Amino acid sequence: MPGTPAAAGLDPAWIGRLVSGVRALPEGRAPWCAGAVVLAGRGPVVAAEAAAGWAVRYRAYDPGRDRGVELPRDRWEPVRVGTVFDLASVSKLFTALVAVQQAERGRLALDGPVGAHLPAVAPGITVRDLLRHTSGLAPELPFHAHRDRDRQLALLWAEAAAPTGGPYGGYRYSDLNLIVLQLLLERLTGRRLDALVREGITGPLGMAGTAYGPLVPQGVAATEDQRRPWAKADRGMLRGRVHDENAWALGGVAGHAGLFSTAQDLAVLCRTLLDGGAYGGVRILAPASVAALLDPPGLGFAVDQRSFMGELAGRGAAGHTGFTGTSLVLDRATDTFLVLLANTVHPRRRDGGSAPRAAAATCLARAVAAA
């Protein structure tokens, strides 16, 4: 529910710094993003909710001048608190939740071999390995270069049979882990991943602003003027179409990317997890399943990653980031949550780093400490 920092047990001055810091992100000569939304709270209270910058500002990117080509000023569209963003890898969290739901129902064994259901996968790789990125699978494959589904699967199964990404058991972040997990879930349930997410998560929780694309562009933040050589495909300015080229090539519904959402919807997800798997009288996970997801080292969730969690890290904070500029963090130790959504890749992808994410999280941590 909306409230004040004081009502949430948070220091108003530090929450003010959090909001002012996010509002500054689209400004200056080298802005971190075109636009952003932040939502932060503690317990059931939303203590901060703000929007800044532009959901759409550019019509293209000019590589010769290394700058965006702006739309006429009257066609710029401001970010609003309800603007929909491409979540990029934050989508992985939803795939992880679906997997744990299926484990609860006895359809999936977290420590069972994936190869029992997908025979092309190397012996020894378990569902837990996929969720913890310890399978040894390569970080990615060029699915975008092969729009034929059979060719894409041939690439995936060749890698899954003999992983090249690193030693089995060692951590190596890989989109392929969540793509293989998607195929496993679809094999076991007979349902597509988008249906599993809708039926198991977004529908019961009333997350009406969360869906896989393509979406009607209105109300959606634009991402990139996607063209070679800086991108992997020539698709033009994207808005409501998934930014990740491999997710696009796989049809827009992929285990590693493809979801779009709002800050309000992600706050509902955070509160659901902080409250042990229930929200508004609806339960989507048992408390033990939530603990399995969030307890170190996490299943699908990153835990205590100071690079984007700032001073919230250290006591079991969990969350994820997305390449397009998105992130969420929830901290059971302080009962706080932070959602920061931005379109850092508008009009062209670049690595802006996670310093603004960490700074926002640190403000929230200090708002707890100073209250």
Short mmCIF file of C-alpha atoms in Angstrom, two decimals:
data_model
loop_
_atom_site.label_atom_id
_atom_site.label_comp_id
_atom_site.label_asym_id
_atom_site.label_seq_id
_atom_site.Cartn_x
_atom_site.Cartn_y
_atom_site.Cartn_z
CA MET A 1 0.00 0.00 0.00
CA PRO A 2 1.22 3.57 -0.63
CA GLY A 3 2.62 5.33 2.39
CA THR A 4 5.42 7.44 3.73
CA PRO A 5 8.98 6.51 4.65
CA ALA A 6 8.14 7.02 8.30
CA ALA A 7 5.12 4.71 8.04
CA ALA A 8 7.42 2.07 6.55
CA GLY A 9 9.98 2.47 9.32
CA LEU A 10 12.47 4.14 6.99
CA ASP A 11 14.44 7.35 7.33
CA PRO A 12 12.85 10.03 5.10
CA ALA A 13 16.16 11.74 4.31
CA TRP A 14 17.75 8.59 2.89
CA ILE A 15 14.62 7.75 0.92
CA GLY A 16 14.74 11.28 -0.46
CA ARG A 17 18.32 10.68 -1.57
CA LEU A 18 17.28 7.42 -3.21
CA VAL A 19 14.55 9.13 -5.24
CA SER A 20 16.64 12.16 -6.17
CA GLY A 21 19.46 9.86 -7.30
CA VAL A 22 17.16 7.95 -9.63
CA ARG A 23 15.62 11.15 -10.98
CA ALA A 24 19.10 12.31 -11.96
CA LEU A 25 19.92 9.18 -13.96
CA PRO A 26 18.44 10.41 -17.29
CA GLU A 27 20.11 13.81 -16.95
CA GLY A 28 23.49 15.30 -17.79
CA ARG A 29 25.87 14.84 -20.70
CA ALA A 30 26.30 11.12 -20.13
CA PRO A 31 22.97 9.91 -18.74
CA TRP A 32 22.81 6.36 -17.43
CA CYS A 33 19.45 5.78 -19.12
CA ALA A 34 16.77 7.52 -21.12
CA GLY A 35 14.21 6.94 -18.38
CA ALA A 36 13.68 5.09 -15.12
CA VAL A 37 11.13 4.07 -12.50
CA VAL A 38 11.97 3.27 -8.88
CA LEU A 39 9.76 1.66 -6.27
CA ALA A 40 10.95 0.83 -2.77
CA GLY A 41 9.28 -0.23 0.44
CA ARG A 42 9.37 -2.07 3.70
CA GLY A 43 6.74 -4.45 4.97
CA PRO A 44 3.44 -3.74 3.22
CA VAL A 45 4.24 -0.05 2.72
CA VAL A 46 5.51 1.49 -0.51
CA ALA A 47 7.76 4.27 0.76
CA ALA A 48 9.02 5.59 -2.58
CA GLU A 49 7.62 5.50 -6.09
CA ALA A 50 8.92 7.83 -8.78
CA ALA A 51 9.48 8.10 -12.52
CA ALA A 52 11.98 10.18 -14.48
CA GLY A 53 13.05 10.72 -18.05
CA TRP A 54 11.68 9.29 -21.26
CA ALA A 55 10.13 6.03 -22.34
CA VAL A 56 10.68 7.09 -25.95
CA ARG A 57 13.04 9.85 -27.01
CA TYR A 58 14.96 8.62 -30.07
CA ARG A 59 13.95 7.31 -33.44
CA ALA A 60 17.37 5.90 -34.31
CA TYR A 61 21.06 5.84 -33.45
CA ASP A 62 23.62 7.61 -35.64
CA PRO A 63 26.89 5.63 -35.53
CA GLY A 64 28.80 8.29 -37.42
CA ARG A 65 28.08 10.92 -34.79
CA ASP A 66 27.82 8.39 -31.96
CA ARG A 67 24.55 9.83 -30.72
CA GLY A 68 20.85 9.23 -30.81
CA VAL A 69 18.64 10.81 -33.45
CA GLU A 70 15.85 12.41 -31.48
CA LEU A 71 12.20 12.34 -32.40
CA PRO A 72 10.42 15.69 -32.69
CA ARG A 73 10.04 17.05 -29.18
CA ASP A 74 6.27 16.64 -29.16
CA ARG A 75 6.70 12.90 -29.77
CA TRP A 76 8.88 12.22 -26.75
CA GLU A 77 6.95 10.10 -24.26
CA PRO A 78 7.70 10.44 -20.54
CA VAL A 79 8.23 7.50 -18.26
CA ARG A 80 5.38 7.03 -15.84
CA VAL A 81 5.28 4.85 -12.73
CA GLY A 82 3.20 2.33 -14.69
CA THR A 83 5.47 2.21 -17.76
CA VAL A 84 6.22 -1.32 -18.97
CA PHE A 85 9.89 -2.30 -19.37
CA ASP A 86 11.67 -5.17 -21.09
CA LEU A 87 12.97 -7.14 -18.09
CA ALA A 88 15.75 -8.98 -19.96
CA SER A 89 17.41 -11.45 -17.54
CA VAL A 90 15.08 -10.61 -14.67
CA SER A 91 12.83 -12.98 -16.66
CA LYS A 92 15.02 -15.82 -15.35
CA LEU A 93 13.45 -15.42 -11.91
CA PHE A 94 10.05 -16.37 -13.27
CA THR A 95 11.44 -19.51 -14.88
CA ALA A 96 13.04 -20.39 -11.53
CA LEU A 97 9.75 -19.87 -9.70
CA VAL A 98 7.92 -22.13 -12.15
CA ALA A 99 10.57 -24.82 -11.64
CA VAL A 100 10.20 -24.73 -7.87
CA GLN A 101 6.42 -24.81 -8.21
CA GLN A 102 6.72 -27.98 -10.27
CA ALA A 103 9.09 -29.44 -7.66
CA GLU A 104 6.46 -28.73 -4.99
CA ARG A 105 3.93 -30.66 -7.06
CA GLY A 106 6.23 -33.64 -7.41
CA ARG A 107 6.72 -33.31 -11.15
CA LEU A 108 10.33 -32.22 -10.93
CA ALA A 109 13.24 -33.29 -8.74
CA LEU A 110 15.69 -30.46 -8.14
CA ASP A 111 18.53 -32.93 -7.68
CA GLY A 112 17.38 -35.27 -10.42
CA PRO A 113 19.30 -35.61 -13.70
CA VAL A 114 17.98 -33.42 -16.49
CA GLY A 115 18.96 -36.15 -18.95
CA ALA A 116 16.24 -38.41 -17.56
CA HIS A 117 13.75 -36.23 -19.46
CA LEU A 118 15.99 -34.56 -22.07
CA PRO A 119 18.34 -37.37 -23.13
CA ALA A 120 20.70 -35.08 -25.05
CA VAL A 121 21.84 -33.43 -21.80
CA ALA A 122 25.10 -34.74 -20.35
CA PRO A 123 24.82 -37.17 -17.44
CA GLY A 124 25.23 -35.60 -14.04
CA ILE A 125 23.66 -32.21 -14.80
CA THR A 126 20.75 -31.61 -12.43
CA VAL A 127 17.96 -29.06 -12.29
CA ARG A 128 19.79 -27.47 -9.36
CA ASP A 129 22.87 -27.08 -11.60
CA LEU A 130 20.78 -25.22 -14.16
CA LEU A 131 19.36 -22.89 -11.52
CA ARG A 132 22.74 -22.25 -9.89
CA HIS A 133 24.69 -21.94 -13.16
CA THR A 134 26.97 -24.84 -12.30
CA SER A 135 26.19 -27.03 -15.32
CA GLY A 136 29.25 -26.09 -17.36
CA LEU A 137 27.11 -24.91 -20.27
CA ALA A 138 28.49 -22.09 -22.42
CA PRO A 139 27.10 -18.60 -21.67
CA GLU A 140 25.14 -18.44 -24.94
CA LEU A 141 24.82 -19.75 -28.50
CA PRO A 142 23.98 -17.89 -31.76
CA PHE A 143 20.34 -18.94 -32.04
CA HIS A 144 19.69 -15.56 -33.67
CA ALA A 145 21.69 -16.72 -36.71
CA HIS A 146 19.37 -19.70 -37.26
CA ARG A 147 15.66 -18.93 -37.23
CA ASP A 148 14.95 -22.58 -38.01
CA ARG A 149 13.86 -24.31 -34.78
CA ASP A 150 15.50 -27.63 -35.63
CA ARG A 151 18.84 -25.92 -36.23
CA GLN A 152 18.56 -24.00 -32.95
CA LEU A 153 17.86 -27.19 -31.03
CA ALA A 154 20.72 -28.97 -32.76
CA LEU A 155 23.08 -26.26 -31.51
CA LEU A 156 21.69 -26.49 -28.00
CA TRP A 157 21.80 -30.27 -27.75
CA ALA A 158 25.36 -30.42 -29.09
CA GLU A 159 26.46 -28.04 -26.31
CA ALA A 160 24.36 -29.81 -23.67
CA ALA A 161 25.93 -33.17 -24.54
CA ALA A 162 29.46 -31.86 -24.02
CA PRO A 163 29.42 -28.53 -22.14
CA THR A 164 32.18 -26.10 -23.12
CA GLY A 165 31.48 -23.23 -20.73
CA GLY A 166 33.57 -24.39 -17.82
CA PRO A 167 34.12 -27.26 -15.41
CA TYR A 168 31.04 -29.00 -14.14
CA GLY A 169 30.23 -27.78 -10.64
CA GLY A 170 31.95 -24.42 -11.06
CA TYR A 171 29.91 -21.24 -11.38
CA ARG A 172 29.52 -19.94 -14.94
CA TYR A 173 26.54 -17.71 -15.70
CA SER A 174 24.73 -19.00 -18.77
CA ASP A 175 21.51 -18.17 -20.57
CA LEU A 176 21.50 -21.76 -21.80
CA ASN A 177 20.78 -23.05 -18.29
CA LEU A 178 17.40 -21.35 -18.26
CA ILE A 179 16.64 -22.28 -21.87
CA VAL A 180 17.26 -25.96 -21.10
CA LEU A 181 15.14 -25.59 -17.95
CA GLN A 182 12.34 -24.07 -20.04
CA LEU A 183 12.37 -27.06 -22.39
CA LEU A 184 12.38 -29.44 -19.44
CA LEU A 185 9.40 -27.71 -17.84
CA GLU A 186 7.50 -27.73 -21.12
CA ARG A 187 8.28 -31.43 -21.63
CA LEU A 188 7.08 -32.37 -18.14
CA THR A 189 3.91 -30.27 -18.11
CA GLY A 190 2.84 -30.18 -21.75
CA ARG A 191 2.43 -26.40 -21.33
CA ARG A 192 4.44 -23.54 -22.81
CA LEU A 193 6.48 -21.43 -20.44
CA ASP A 194 4.30 -18.36 -20.96
CA ALA A 195 1.24 -20.36 -19.90
CA LEU A 196 3.06 -21.74 -16.84
CA VAL A 197 4.09 -18.23 -15.78
CA ARG A 198 0.62 -16.85 -16.34
CA GLU A 199 -1.18 -19.69 -14.59
CA GLY A 200 1.24 -20.10 -11.71
CA ILE A 201 2.49 -16.57 -10.99
CA THR A 202 1.14 -13.52 -12.77
CA GLY A 203 -2.51 -14.59 -12.95
CA PRO A 204 -2.96 -15.57 -9.29
CA LEU A 205 -1.04 -12.50 -8.10
CA GLY A 206 -2.96 -10.09 -10.34
CA MET A 207 0.20 -8.98 -12.17
CA ALA A 208 -1.74 -7.73 -15.20
CA GLY A 209 1.17 -5.64 -16.50
CA THR A 210 3.50 -8.63 -16.84
CA ALA A 211 3.60 -10.66 -20.06
CA TYR A 212 5.80 -11.95 -22.83
CA GLY A 213 5.85 -9.89 -26.02
CA PRO A 214 5.23 -8.73 -28.56
CA LEU A 215 3.20 -5.99 -26.92
CA VAL A 216 1.28 -3.02 -28.24
CA PRO A 217 3.92 -0.24 -28.07
CA GLN A 218 1.82 2.30 -26.20
CA GLY A 219 2.97 2.52 -22.60
CA VAL A 220 6.12 0.44 -23.20
CA ALA A 221 9.62 1.87 -22.86
CA ALA A 222 11.65 1.68 -26.06
CA THR A 223 14.99 -0.08 -26.07
CA GLU A 224 17.53 -0.20 -28.87
CA ASP A 225 17.97 0.74 -32.49
CA GLN A 226 19.19 -2.80 -33.04
CA ARG A 227 21.55 -3.04 -35.99
CA ARG A 228 24.84 -4.64 -36.88
CA PRO A 229 27.71 -4.27 -36.12
CA TRP A 230 26.94 -3.27 -32.53
CA ALA A 231 24.04 -5.72 -32.30
CA LYS A 232 23.52 -9.27 -33.53
CA ALA A 233 20.55 -8.59 -35.81
CA ASP A 234 19.06 -5.79 -37.89
CA ARG A 235 15.66 -5.06 -36.34
CA GLY A 236 15.51 -1.28 -35.98
CA MET A 237 14.15 0.61 -32.98
CA LEU A 238 12.49 -1.84 -30.60
CA ARG A 239 9.46 -1.14 -28.51
CA GLY A 240 7.29 -3.93 -27.15
CA ARG A 241 9.48 -6.50 -28.90
CA VAL A 242 12.05 -8.37 -26.84
CA HIS A 243 15.52 -6.82 -26.96
CA ASP A 244 17.50 -10.06 -26.51
CA GLU A 245 18.26 -11.42 -29.97
CA ASN A 246 18.23 -15.05 -28.91
CA ALA A 247 14.90 -14.71 -27.10
CA TRP A 248 13.54 -13.05 -30.25
CA ALA A 249 14.88 -15.88 -32.42
CA LEU A 250 13.29 -18.42 -30.08
CA GLY A 251 9.89 -16.82 -30.58
CA GLY A 252 9.85 -14.25 -27.79
CA VAL A 253 9.14 -16.75 -25.01
CA ALA A 254 12.42 -17.98 -23.55
CA GLY A 255 13.65 -19.19 -20.19
CA HIS A 256 16.32 -16.51 -19.97
CA ALA A 257 14.54 -13.40 -21.33
CA GLY A 258 11.33 -12.18 -22.92
CA LEU A 259 9.14 -10.88 -20.12
CA PHE A 260 7.92 -7.30 -19.86
CA SER A 261 6.63 -5.84 -16.59
CA THR A 262 6.02 -2.79 -14.42
CA ALA A 263 7.59 -1.71 -11.15
CA GLN A 264 4.28 -2.21 -9.35
CA ASP A 265 3.99 -5.80 -10.55
CA LEU A 266 7.54 -6.61 -9.52
CA ALA A 267 6.88 -5.09 -6.10
CA VAL A 268 4.00 -7.56 -5.74
CA LEU A 269 6.39 -10.39 -6.56
CA CYS A 270 8.89 -9.10 -4.00
CA ARG A 271 6.23 -8.89 -1.29
CA THR A 272 5.01 -12.38 -2.15
CA LEU A 273 8.48 -13.80 -1.58
CA LEU A 274 9.12 -11.73 1.53
CA ASP A 275 5.83 -13.02 2.94
CA GLY A 276 6.77 -16.66 2.38
CA GLY A 277 5.02 -17.22 -0.94
CA ALA A 278 1.63 -15.62 -0.33
CA TYR A 279 0.05 -12.29 -1.26
CA GLY A 280 -3.48 -10.95 -0.92
CA GLY A 281 -4.83 -14.26 0.27
CA VAL A 282 -3.26 -16.19 -2.61
CA ARG A 283 -0.38 -18.60 -2.11
CA ILE A 284 1.86 -19.48 -5.06
CA LEU A 285 4.69 -21.19 -3.13
CA ALA A 286 5.19 -22.86 0.22
CA PRO A 287 7.55 -21.09 2.65
CA ALA A 288 10.07 -23.93 2.26
CA SER A 289 10.09 -23.39 -1.50
CA VAL A 290 10.71 -19.67 -1.04
CA ALA A 291 13.60 -20.50 1.28
CA ALA A 292 15.04 -22.85 -1.37
CA LEU A 293 14.96 -20.02 -3.91
CA LEU A 294 16.46 -17.34 -1.65
CA ASP A 295 18.78 -19.10 0.78
CA PRO A 296 22.46 -18.79 -0.24
CA PRO A 297 23.61 -19.49 -2.88
CA GLY A 298 20.06 -19.15 -4.30
CA LEU A 299 18.17 -20.94 -7.03
CA GLY A 300 17.88 -18.60 -9.99
CA PHE A 301 18.31 -15.65 -7.63
CA ALA A 302 21.66 -13.97 -7.06
CA VAL A 303 22.40 -13.61 -3.34
CA ASP A 304 24.44 -10.87 -1.63
CA GLN A 305 25.84 -9.39 -4.84
CA ARG A 306 27.19 -6.04 -3.71
CA SER A 307 27.74 -4.96 -7.33
CA PHE A 308 24.04 -4.12 -7.63
CA MET A 309 22.72 -4.61 -4.10
CA GLY A 310 25.09 -2.14 -2.45
CA GLU A 311 24.84 -2.15 1.33
CA LEU A 312 21.73 -4.34 1.28
CA ALA A 313 24.11 -7.22 0.51
CA GLY A 314 25.57 -9.21 3.36
CA ARG A 315 22.65 -10.81 5.17
CA GLY A 316 20.99 -12.78 2.39
CA ALA A 317 19.56 -10.15 0.06
CA ALA A 318 18.42 -11.75 -3.21
CA GLY A 319 17.56 -10.47 -6.66
CA HIS A 320 18.65 -10.16 -10.26
CA THR A 321 19.55 -7.63 -12.94
CA GLY A 322 18.68 -7.36 -16.62
CA PHE A 323 20.84 -6.11 -19.49
CA THR A 324 18.27 -3.50 -20.52
CA GLY A 325 18.71 -1.67 -17.19
CA THR A 326 16.34 -3.55 -14.89
CA SER A 327 16.79 -4.94 -11.40
CA LEU A 328 15.03 -6.02 -8.24
CA VAL A 329 16.35 -6.73 -4.76
CA LEU A 330 14.53 -8.12 -1.74
CA ASP A 331 16.01 -8.47 1.71
CA ARG A 332 14.37 -10.75 4.26
CA ALA A 333 16.63 -9.46 7.05
CA THR A 334 15.12 -5.97 6.83
CA ASP A 335 11.82 -6.86 5.08
CA THR A 336 12.65 -4.37 2.32
CA PHE A 337 12.41 -4.45 -1.45
CA LEU A 338 13.69 -2.28 -4.29
CA VAL A 339 12.70 -2.28 -7.95
CA LEU A 340 14.62 -0.15 -10.44
CA LEU A 341 13.58 -0.30 -14.08
CA ALA A 342 15.37 1.67 -16.78
CA ASN A 343 16.00 1.63 -20.52
CA THR A 344 19.77 2.03 -20.51
CA VAL A 345 19.93 0.65 -24.07
CA HIS A 346 17.85 3.43 -25.64
CA PRO A 347 18.93 4.30 -28.31
CA ARG A 348 21.94 1.92 -28.36
CA ARG A 349 23.24 -0.80 -26.06
CA ARG A 350 26.15 0.02 -23.83
CA ASP A 351 27.52 -1.18 -20.54
CA GLY A 352 26.56 1.54 -18.11
CA GLY A 353 27.48 -0.61 -15.13
CA SER A 354 25.45 -1.19 -12.00
CA ALA A 355 26.66 1.70 -9.86
CA PRO A 356 23.24 3.44 -9.88
CA ARG A 357 21.56 0.19 -8.84
CA ALA A 358 24.00 -0.26 -5.98
CA ALA A 359 23.64 3.39 -4.94
CA ALA A 360 19.85 3.09 -4.76
CA ALA A 361 20.10 -0.11 -2.70
CA THR A 362 22.60 1.50 -0.36
CA CYS A 363 20.21 4.41 0.23
CA LEU A 364 17.50 1.92 1.17
CA ALA A 365 19.85 0.06 3.52
CA ARG A 366 20.83 3.32 5.22
CA ALA A 367 17.18 4.34 5.44
CA VAL A 368 16.64 1.21 7.52
CA ALA A 369 19.68 1.79 9.69
CA ALA A 370 18.89 5.46 10.35
CA ALA A 371 15.19 5.02 11.11
#
